[in-house]
Coordinates of C-alpha atoms and ligand atoms in Angstrom, one line a residue:
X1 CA -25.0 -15.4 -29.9
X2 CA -24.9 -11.9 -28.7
X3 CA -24.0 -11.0 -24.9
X4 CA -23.0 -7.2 -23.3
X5 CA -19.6 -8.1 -21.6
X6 CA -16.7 -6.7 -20.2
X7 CA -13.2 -6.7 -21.1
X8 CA -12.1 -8.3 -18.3
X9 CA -14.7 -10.9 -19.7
X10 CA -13.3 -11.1 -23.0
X11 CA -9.7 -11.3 -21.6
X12 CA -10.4 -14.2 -19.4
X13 CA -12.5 -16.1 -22.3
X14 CA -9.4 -16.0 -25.0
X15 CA -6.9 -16.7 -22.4
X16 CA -8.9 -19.9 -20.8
X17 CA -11.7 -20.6 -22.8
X18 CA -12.6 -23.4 -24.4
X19 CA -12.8 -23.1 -28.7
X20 CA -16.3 -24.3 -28.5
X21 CA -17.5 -21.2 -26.2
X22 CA -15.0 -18.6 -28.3
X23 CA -17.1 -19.8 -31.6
X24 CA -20.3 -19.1 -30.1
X25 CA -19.7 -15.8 -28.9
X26 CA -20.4 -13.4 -32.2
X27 CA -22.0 -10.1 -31.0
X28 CA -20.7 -8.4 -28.5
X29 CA -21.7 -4.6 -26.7
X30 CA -19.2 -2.8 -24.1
X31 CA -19.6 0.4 -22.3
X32 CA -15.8 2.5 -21.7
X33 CA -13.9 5.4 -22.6
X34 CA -11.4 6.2 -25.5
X35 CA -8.3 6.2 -24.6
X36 CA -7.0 6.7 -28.3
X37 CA -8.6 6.9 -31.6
X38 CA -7.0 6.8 -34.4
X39 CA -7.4 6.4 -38.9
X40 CA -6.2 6.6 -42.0
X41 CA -9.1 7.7 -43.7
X42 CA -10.2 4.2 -44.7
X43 CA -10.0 2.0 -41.6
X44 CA -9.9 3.6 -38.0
X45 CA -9.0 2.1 -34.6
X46 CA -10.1 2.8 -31.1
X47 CA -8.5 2.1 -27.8
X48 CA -11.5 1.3 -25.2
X49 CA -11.3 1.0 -21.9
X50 CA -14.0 0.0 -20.0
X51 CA -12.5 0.4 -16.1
X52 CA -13.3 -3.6 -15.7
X53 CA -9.1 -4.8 -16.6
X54 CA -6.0 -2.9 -17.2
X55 CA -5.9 -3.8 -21.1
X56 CA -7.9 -2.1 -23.5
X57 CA -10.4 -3.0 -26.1
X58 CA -9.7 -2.8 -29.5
X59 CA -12.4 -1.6 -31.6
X60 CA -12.3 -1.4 -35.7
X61 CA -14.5 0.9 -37.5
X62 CA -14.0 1.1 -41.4
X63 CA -15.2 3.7 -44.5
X64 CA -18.5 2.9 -45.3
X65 CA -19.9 1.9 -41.8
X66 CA -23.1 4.3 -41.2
X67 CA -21.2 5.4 -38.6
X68 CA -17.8 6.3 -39.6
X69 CA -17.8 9.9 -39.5
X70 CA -19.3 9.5 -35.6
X71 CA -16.8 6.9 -35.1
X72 CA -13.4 9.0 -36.5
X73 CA -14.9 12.2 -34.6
X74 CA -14.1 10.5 -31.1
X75 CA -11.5 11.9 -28.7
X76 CA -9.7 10.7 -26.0
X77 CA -12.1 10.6 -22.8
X78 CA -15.4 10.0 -24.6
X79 CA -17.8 7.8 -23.4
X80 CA -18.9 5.5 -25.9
X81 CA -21.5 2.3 -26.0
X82 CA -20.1 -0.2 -29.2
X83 CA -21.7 -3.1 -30.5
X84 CA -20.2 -5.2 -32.7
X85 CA -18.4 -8.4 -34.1
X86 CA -16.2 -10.2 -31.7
X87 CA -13.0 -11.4 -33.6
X88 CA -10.2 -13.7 -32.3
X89 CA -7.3 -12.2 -33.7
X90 CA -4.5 -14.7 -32.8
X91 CA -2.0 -13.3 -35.4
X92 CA -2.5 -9.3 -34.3
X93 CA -1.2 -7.1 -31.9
X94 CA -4.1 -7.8 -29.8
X95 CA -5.7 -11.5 -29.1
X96 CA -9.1 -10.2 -30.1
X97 CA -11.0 -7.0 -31.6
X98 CA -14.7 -5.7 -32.5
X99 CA -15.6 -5.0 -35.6
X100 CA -18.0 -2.1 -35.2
X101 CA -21.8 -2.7 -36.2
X102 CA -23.2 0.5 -34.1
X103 CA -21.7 3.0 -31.9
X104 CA -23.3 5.6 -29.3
X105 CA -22.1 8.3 -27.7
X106 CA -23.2 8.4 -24.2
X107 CA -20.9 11.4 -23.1
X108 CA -18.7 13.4 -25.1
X109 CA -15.5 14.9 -23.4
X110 CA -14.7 18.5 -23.1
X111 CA -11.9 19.3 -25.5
X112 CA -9.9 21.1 -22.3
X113 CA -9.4 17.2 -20.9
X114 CA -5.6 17.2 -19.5
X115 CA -5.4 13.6 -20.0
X116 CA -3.9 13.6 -23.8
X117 CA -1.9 10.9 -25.3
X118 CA 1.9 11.9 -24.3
X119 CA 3.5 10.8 -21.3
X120 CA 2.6 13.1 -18.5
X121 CA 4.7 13.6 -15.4
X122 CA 4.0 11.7 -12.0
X123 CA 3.9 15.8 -10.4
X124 CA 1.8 17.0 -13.0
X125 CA -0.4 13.9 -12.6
X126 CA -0.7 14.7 -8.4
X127 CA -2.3 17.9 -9.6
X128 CA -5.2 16.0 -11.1
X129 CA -5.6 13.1 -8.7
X130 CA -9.0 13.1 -9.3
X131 CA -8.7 11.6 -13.2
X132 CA -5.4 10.1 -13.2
X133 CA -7.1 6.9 -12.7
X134 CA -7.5 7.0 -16.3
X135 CA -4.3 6.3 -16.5
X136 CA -2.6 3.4 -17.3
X137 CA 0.1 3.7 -14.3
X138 CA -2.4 4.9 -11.9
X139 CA -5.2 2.3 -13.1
X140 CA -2.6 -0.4 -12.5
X141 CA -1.5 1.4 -8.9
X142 CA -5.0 1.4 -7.9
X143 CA -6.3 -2.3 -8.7
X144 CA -3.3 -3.8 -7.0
X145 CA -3.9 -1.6 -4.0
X146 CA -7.1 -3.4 -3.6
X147 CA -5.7 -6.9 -4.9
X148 CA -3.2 -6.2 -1.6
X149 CA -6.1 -5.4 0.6
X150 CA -8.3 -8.5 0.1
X151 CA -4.9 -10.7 0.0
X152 CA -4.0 -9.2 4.1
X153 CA -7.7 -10.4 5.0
X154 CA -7.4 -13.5 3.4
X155 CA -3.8 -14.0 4.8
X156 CA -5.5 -13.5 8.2
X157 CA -8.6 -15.0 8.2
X158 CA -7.7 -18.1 6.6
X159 CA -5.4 -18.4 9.8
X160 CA -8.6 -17.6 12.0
X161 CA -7.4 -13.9 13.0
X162 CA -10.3 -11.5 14.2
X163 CA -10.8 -8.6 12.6
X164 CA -11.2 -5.6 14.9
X165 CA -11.8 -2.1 13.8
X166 CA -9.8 0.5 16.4
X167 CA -11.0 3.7 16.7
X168 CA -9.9 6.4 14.5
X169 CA -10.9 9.2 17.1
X170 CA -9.2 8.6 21.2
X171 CA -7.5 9.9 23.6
X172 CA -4.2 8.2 23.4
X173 CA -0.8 8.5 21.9
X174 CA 0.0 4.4 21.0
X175 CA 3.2 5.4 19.9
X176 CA 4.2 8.4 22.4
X177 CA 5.6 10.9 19.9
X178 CA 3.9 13.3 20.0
X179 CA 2.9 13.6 16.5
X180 CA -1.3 13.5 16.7
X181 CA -3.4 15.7 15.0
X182 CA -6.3 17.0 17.7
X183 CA -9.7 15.9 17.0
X184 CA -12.0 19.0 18.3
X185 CA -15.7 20.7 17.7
X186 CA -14.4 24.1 19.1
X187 CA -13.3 27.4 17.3
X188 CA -12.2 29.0 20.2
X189 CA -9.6 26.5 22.1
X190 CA -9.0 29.7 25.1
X191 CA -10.5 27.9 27.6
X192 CA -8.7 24.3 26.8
X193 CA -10.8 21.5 25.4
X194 CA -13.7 20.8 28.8
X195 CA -16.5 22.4 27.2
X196 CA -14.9 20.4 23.6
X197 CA -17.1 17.3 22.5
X198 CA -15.4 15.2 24.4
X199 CA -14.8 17.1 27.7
X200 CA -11.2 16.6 27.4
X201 CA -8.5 16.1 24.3
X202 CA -8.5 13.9 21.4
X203 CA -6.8 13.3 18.5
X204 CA -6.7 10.9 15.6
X205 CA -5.1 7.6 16.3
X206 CA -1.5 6.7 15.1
X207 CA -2.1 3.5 15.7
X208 CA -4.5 1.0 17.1
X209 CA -2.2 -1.2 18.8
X210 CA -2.8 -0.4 22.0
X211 CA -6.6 -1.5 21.5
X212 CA -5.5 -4.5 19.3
X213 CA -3.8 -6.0 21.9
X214 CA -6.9 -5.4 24.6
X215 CA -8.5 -8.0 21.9
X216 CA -5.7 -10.3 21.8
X217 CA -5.9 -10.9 25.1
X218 CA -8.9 -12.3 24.6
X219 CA -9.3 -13.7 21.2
X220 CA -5.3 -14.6 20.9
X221 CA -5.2 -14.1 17.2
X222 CA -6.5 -10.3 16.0
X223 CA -5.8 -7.9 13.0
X224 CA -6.7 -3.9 12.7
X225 CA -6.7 -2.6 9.1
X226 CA -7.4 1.0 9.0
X227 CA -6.7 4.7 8.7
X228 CA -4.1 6.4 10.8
X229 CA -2.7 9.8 11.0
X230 CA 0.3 11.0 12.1
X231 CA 1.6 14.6 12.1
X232 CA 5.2 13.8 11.2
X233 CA 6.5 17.0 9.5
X234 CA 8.9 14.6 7.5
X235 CA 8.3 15.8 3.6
X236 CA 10.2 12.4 2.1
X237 CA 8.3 9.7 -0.1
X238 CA 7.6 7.0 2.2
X239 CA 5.9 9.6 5.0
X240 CA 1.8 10.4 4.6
X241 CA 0.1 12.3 7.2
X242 CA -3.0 10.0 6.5
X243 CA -2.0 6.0 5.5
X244 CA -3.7 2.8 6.3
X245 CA -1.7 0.4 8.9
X246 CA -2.5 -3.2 9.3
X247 CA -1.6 -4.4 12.8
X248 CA -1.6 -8.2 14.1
X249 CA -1.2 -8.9 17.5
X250 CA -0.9 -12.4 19.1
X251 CA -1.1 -13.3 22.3
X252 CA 1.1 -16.5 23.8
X253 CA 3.6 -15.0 21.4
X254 CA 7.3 -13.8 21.3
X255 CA 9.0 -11.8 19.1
X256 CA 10.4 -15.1 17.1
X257 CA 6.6 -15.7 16.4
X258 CA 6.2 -12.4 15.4
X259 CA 9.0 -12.7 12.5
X260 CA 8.0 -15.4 11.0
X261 CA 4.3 -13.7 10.7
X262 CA 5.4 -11.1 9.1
X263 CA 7.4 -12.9 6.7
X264 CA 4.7 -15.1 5.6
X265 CA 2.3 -12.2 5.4
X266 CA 4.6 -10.4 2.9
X267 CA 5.5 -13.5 1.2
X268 CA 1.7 -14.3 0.7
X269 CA 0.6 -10.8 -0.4
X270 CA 3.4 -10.3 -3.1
X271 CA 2.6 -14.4 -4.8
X272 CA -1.0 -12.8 -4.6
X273 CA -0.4 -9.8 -7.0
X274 CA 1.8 -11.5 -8.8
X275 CA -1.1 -14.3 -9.5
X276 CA -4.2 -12.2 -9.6
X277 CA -2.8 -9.2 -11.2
X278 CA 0.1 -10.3 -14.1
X279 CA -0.9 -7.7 -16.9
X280 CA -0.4 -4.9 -14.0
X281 CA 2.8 -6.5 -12.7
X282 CA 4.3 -6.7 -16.6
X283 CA 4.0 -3.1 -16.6
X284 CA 5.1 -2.6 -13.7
X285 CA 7.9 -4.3 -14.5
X286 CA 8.4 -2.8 -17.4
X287 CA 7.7 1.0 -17.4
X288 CA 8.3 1.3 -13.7
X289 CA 11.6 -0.5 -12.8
X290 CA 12.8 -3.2 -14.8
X291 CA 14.5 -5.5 -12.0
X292 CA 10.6 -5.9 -10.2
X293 CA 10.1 -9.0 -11.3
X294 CA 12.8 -10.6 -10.5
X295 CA 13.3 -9.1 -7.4
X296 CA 10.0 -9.8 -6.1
X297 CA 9.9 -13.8 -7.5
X298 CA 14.0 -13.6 -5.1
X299 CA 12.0 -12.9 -1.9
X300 CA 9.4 -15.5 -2.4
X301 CA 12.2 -18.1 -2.2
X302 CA 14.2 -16.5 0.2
X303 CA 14.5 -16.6 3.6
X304 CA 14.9 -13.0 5.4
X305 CA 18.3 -12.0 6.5
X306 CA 18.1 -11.0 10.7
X307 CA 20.9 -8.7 12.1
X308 CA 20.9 -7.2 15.5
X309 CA 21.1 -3.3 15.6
X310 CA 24.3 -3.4 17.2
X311 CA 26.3 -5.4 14.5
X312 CA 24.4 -3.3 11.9
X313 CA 26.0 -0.3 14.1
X314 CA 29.4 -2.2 13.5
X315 CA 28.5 -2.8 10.3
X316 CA 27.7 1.1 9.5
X317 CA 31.2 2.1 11.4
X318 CA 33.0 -0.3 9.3
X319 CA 31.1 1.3 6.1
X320 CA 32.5 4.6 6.9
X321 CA 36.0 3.5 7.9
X322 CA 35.9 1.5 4.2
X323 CA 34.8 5.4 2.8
X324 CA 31.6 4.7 1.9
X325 CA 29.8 8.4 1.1
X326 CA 26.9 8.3 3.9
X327 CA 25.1 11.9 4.5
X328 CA 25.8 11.3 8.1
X329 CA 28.6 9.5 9.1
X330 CA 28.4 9.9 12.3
X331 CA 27.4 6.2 13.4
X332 CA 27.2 5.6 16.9
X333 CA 25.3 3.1 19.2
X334 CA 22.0 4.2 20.1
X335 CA 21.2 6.4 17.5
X336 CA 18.5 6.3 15.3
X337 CA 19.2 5.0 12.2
X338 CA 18.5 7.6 8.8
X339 CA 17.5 5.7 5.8
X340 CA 20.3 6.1 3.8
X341 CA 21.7 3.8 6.8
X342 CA 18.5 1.5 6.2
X343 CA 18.9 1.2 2.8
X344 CA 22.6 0.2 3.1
X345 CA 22.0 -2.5 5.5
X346 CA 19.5 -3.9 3.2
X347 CA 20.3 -2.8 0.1
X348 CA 24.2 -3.7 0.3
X349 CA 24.9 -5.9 2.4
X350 CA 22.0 -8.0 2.5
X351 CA 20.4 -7.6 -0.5
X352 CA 17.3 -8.7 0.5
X353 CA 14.5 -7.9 3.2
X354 CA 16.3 -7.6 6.6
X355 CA 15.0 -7.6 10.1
X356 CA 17.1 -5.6 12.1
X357 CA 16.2 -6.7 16.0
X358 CA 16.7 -5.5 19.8
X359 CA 16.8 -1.5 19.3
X360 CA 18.2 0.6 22.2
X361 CA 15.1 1.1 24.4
X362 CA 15.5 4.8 23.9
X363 CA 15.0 4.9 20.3
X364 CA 12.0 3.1 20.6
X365 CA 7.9 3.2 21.8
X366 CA 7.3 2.5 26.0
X367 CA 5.4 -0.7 25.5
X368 CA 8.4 -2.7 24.2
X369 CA 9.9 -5.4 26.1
X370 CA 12.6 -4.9 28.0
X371 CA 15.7 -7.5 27.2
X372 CA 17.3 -8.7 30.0
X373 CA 20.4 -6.4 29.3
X374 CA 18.8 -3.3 30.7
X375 CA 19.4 -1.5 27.5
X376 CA 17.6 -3.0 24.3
X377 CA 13.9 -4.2 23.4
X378 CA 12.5 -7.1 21.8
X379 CA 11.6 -5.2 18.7
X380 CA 12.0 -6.1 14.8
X381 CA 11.7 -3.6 11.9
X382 CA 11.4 -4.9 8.8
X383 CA 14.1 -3.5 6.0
X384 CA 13.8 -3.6 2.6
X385 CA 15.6 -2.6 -0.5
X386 CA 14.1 0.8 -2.7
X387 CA 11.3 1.5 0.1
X388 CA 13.4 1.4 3.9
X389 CA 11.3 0.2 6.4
X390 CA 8.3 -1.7 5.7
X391 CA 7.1 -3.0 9.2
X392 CA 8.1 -2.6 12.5
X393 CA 6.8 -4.4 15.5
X394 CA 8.0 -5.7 18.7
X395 CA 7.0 -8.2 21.9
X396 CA 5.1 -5.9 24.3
X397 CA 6.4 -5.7 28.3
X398 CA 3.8 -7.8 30.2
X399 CA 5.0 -7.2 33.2
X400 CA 3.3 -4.3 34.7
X401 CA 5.8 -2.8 37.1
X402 CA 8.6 -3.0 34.3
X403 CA 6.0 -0.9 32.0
X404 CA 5.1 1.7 34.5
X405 CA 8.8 2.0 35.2
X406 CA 9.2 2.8 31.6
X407 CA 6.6 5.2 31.4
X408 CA 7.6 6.8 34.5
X409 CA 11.2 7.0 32.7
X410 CA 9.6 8.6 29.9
X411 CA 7.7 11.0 32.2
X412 CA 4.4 9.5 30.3
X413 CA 1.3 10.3 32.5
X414 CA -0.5 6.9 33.3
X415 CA -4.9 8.1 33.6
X416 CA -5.7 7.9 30.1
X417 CA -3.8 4.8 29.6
X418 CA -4.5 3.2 33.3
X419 CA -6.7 0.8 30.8
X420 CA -4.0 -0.5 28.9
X421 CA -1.8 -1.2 32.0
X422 CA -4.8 -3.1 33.5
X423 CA -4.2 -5.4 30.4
X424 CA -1.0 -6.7 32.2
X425 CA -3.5 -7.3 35.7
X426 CA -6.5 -9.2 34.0
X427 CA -4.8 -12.4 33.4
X428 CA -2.5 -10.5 30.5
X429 CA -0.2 -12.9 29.0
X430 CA 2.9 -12.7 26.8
X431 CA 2.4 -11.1 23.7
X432 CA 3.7 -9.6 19.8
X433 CA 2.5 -7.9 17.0
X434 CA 3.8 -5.2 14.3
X435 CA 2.4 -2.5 11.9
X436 CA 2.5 -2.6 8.2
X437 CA 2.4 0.6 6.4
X438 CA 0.1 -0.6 3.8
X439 CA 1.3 2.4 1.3
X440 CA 4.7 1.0 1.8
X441 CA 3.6 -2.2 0.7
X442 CA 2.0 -1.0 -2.6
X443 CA 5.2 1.1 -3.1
X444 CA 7.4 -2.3 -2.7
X445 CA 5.4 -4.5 -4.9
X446 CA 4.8 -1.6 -8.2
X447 CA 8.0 -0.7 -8.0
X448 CA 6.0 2.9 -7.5
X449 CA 8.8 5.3 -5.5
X450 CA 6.4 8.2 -3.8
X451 CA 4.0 7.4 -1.7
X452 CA 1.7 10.0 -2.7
X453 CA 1.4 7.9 -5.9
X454 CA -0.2 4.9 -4.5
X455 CA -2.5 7.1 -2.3
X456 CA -6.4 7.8 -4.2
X457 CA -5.7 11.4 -2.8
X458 CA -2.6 11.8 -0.7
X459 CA -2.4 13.9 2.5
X460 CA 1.1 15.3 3.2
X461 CA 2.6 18.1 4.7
X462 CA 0.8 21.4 3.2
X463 CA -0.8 19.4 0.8
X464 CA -4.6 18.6 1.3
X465 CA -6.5 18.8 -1.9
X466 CA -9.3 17.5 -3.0
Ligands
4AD501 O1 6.9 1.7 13.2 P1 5.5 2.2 13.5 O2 5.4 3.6 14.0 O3 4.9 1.2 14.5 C1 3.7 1.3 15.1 O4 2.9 2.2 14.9 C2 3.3 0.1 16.0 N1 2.2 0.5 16.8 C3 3.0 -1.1 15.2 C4 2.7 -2.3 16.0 O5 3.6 -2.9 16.6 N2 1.4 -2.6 16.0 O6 4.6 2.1 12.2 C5 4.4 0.9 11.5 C6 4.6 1.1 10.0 C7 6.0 1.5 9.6 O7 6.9 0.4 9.6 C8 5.8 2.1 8.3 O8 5.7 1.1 7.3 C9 4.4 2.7 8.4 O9 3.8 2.1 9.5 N3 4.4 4.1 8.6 C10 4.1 5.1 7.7 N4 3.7 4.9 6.5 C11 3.4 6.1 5.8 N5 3.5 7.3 6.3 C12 3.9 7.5 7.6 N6 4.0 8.7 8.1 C13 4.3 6.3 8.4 N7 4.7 6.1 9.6 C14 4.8 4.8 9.8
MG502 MG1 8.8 2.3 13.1

């Protein structure tokens, strides 16, 4: 029997296929790229990767074949078209090969292709984001990414969350910071931005929470997944100035609720990789950082540590008194944490993911609710170890005099958000939601430590290629 196939294909049929079906299959034909090619002037070997499954294809080509000398002139980066014997090779290296019957060239690759066999840096590797998909690292990288994307709408849907696509262009600042990038069709901004597309400003959303919870209050259960933009000048590896966010919001909710969302969600998207993607995690785990594995099978059966910012305060202080070598050891209540603080909390005393909950109100976005001790807010901000924080979310203030107070406070104007207040008018009940930094979350199940290397093309601070 002769079939064209894939490798993923072939991988699936000698890991679960029956005998009966692995006996019938004889001729194969596969379309990929060499990834290495190599002979001993009798019997040669290619690597093939065909784009459809992290492993490669091993094809055998021997002296004597018509095509041999086509065969041992491959490089790495050709395009090739093989046809030949399928062999289960339960003994090799490999669980199966192809012994070549025909080979085609379909595109040769230019001899000045940067991809060679060596180890190449993750920097140099930046510098040609457009191939280093052909990578093994970045091949890996890239199919869990979209493993991780299909696993959030799953997570969601199968609970009955609405999808709803924010807009990436508006007029607000969700989070108040200050750190939009302005959406406008002018060249000359003189005369301010009336005669602009718009008639007024607008930027890129930095989140779509504001609009998420508009449909929460009327659908209860909703999810956003898309691109945001911030223009954080912070050059670190866990800052982009483009990433994708997903962002729950329930409504008849509390911030209780809230936790135990998010903590399903991440337990459900890590056992997801980990099932639908075990030759990616191996490497992972083995090229990348050794203790993945394990650390990622801990959290499944673990429940998340939850520490209130003040003890972690106390916690800090006592850190410093005990001389551990902080950057900043200047801990006091009501600052904002730094992430070498973050990563203590989690990383040493916990050990584990850690919600950190009611922040100082000052530290912390307008729309949070306000606890009844006039200086902290219902919000939670997920910690964990090697990435910092993952999520952070929060109960929003439904009352509406509380939240103009607040944005009075904060000198906030109230027109272009006049909207969102009505929220609290309309019938607005109680309710929480959080953002994941989706990059974060590739970063925290590969192992992978900057984010610009879970990113297709990464945007960050002077950087904008390609
Ligand atoms: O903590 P943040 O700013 O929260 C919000 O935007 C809320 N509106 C979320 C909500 O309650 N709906 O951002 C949420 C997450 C962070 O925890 C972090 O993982 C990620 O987004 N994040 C970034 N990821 C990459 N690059 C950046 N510059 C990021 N800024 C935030
Ligand atoms: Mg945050």
């Amino acid at each position: 029997m002769f079939e064209f196939v894939t490798a993923r294909e072939l991988y699936e049929l000698v890991q679960t296929g029956s005998q009966i079906e692995k006996d019938q299959l004889e001729y194969v034909e596969l379309d990929g790229w060499v990834r290495t090619n190599r002979n001993n002037g009798s019997i040669g070997f290619i690597e093939l990767n065909d784009g459809t499954y992290f492993k490669n294809v091993q094809l055998v080509y021997n002296k004597g074949d018509d095509d041999y000398d086509l065969c041992a002139s491959l490089n790495t980066g050709d395009a090739i078209n093989a046809y030949g014997e399928f062999k289960i090779t339960s003994e090799g290296k490999q669980p199966f090969e192809i012994v070549l019957k025909k080979l085609t060239l379909v595109s040769k690759c230019d001899i000045s292709y940067p991809l060679q066999k060596k180890r190449h840096s993750f920097e140099f590797l930046r510098e040609i984001a457009h191939l280093r998909p052909k990578t093994n690292t970045f091949a890996a990288v890239f199919r869990v990414r979209s493993v991780l994307a299909m696993a959030i709408h799953e997570f969601f849907q199968n609970q009955g969350f609405v999808y709803v696509n924010g807009p990436i262009i508006t007029g607000n600042d969700a989070e108040g910071a200050g750190e939009t990038f302005t959406v406008t069709s002018l060249h000359d901004l003189s005369k301010g931005y009336k005669d602009d597309f718009f008639g007024k400003h607008t930027n890129l959303t930095v989140s779509a929470q504001l609009h998420a919870e508009a449909f929460a209050q009327c659908f209860r259960d909703v999810y956003t997944f898309g691109p945001t933009f911030r223009a954080e000048k912070s050059n670190t590896i866990r800052h982009a100035a483009e990433f994708w966010m997903v962002e729950p919001e329930i409504a008849f909710a509390d911030l209780e609720d809230d936790m135990s969302l998010i903590e399903d969600m991440v337990k459900y998207c890590i056992s997801s990789v980990l099932e639908e993607c075990p030759a990616e995690m191996e490497f992972f785990n083995k090229m990348i950082d050794n203790t993945l594995l394990e650390r990622l099978n801990h959290v499944l059966n673990s429940k998340f540590a939850v520490m209130t910012y003040s003890d972690a305060i106390d916690r800090l202080k006592k850190a410093v008194t005990d001389g551990f070598n902080f950057e900043n050891k200047n801990i006091f209540w009501g600052m904002d944490l730094n992430s070498e603080h973050e990563k203590y909390l989690c990383e040493q005393i916990i050990n584990g993911p850690l919600f950190l909950i009611d922040y100082p109100k000052e530290i912390k976005a307008f729309y949070m609710k306000q606890n009844e001790d006039g200086k902290t807010v219902a919000a939670c901000d997920l910690l964990v170890p090697h990435i910092g924080e993952l999520v952070g979310g929060s109960q929003r203030e439904e009352n509406y005099d509380k939240l103009v107070a607040r944005m009075d406070e904060l000198g906030m104007k109230h027109d272009s958000l006049q909207w969102y207040l009505d929220l609290r008018r309309f019938g607005g009940v109680s309710s929480a939601g959080f953002g994941l930094g989706f990059e974060r979350m590739v970063m925290y199940v590969t192992g992978m430590q900057n984010i610009r290397d879970v990113i297709p093309f990464p945007r960050t601070v002077n950087n904008c290629e390609f």
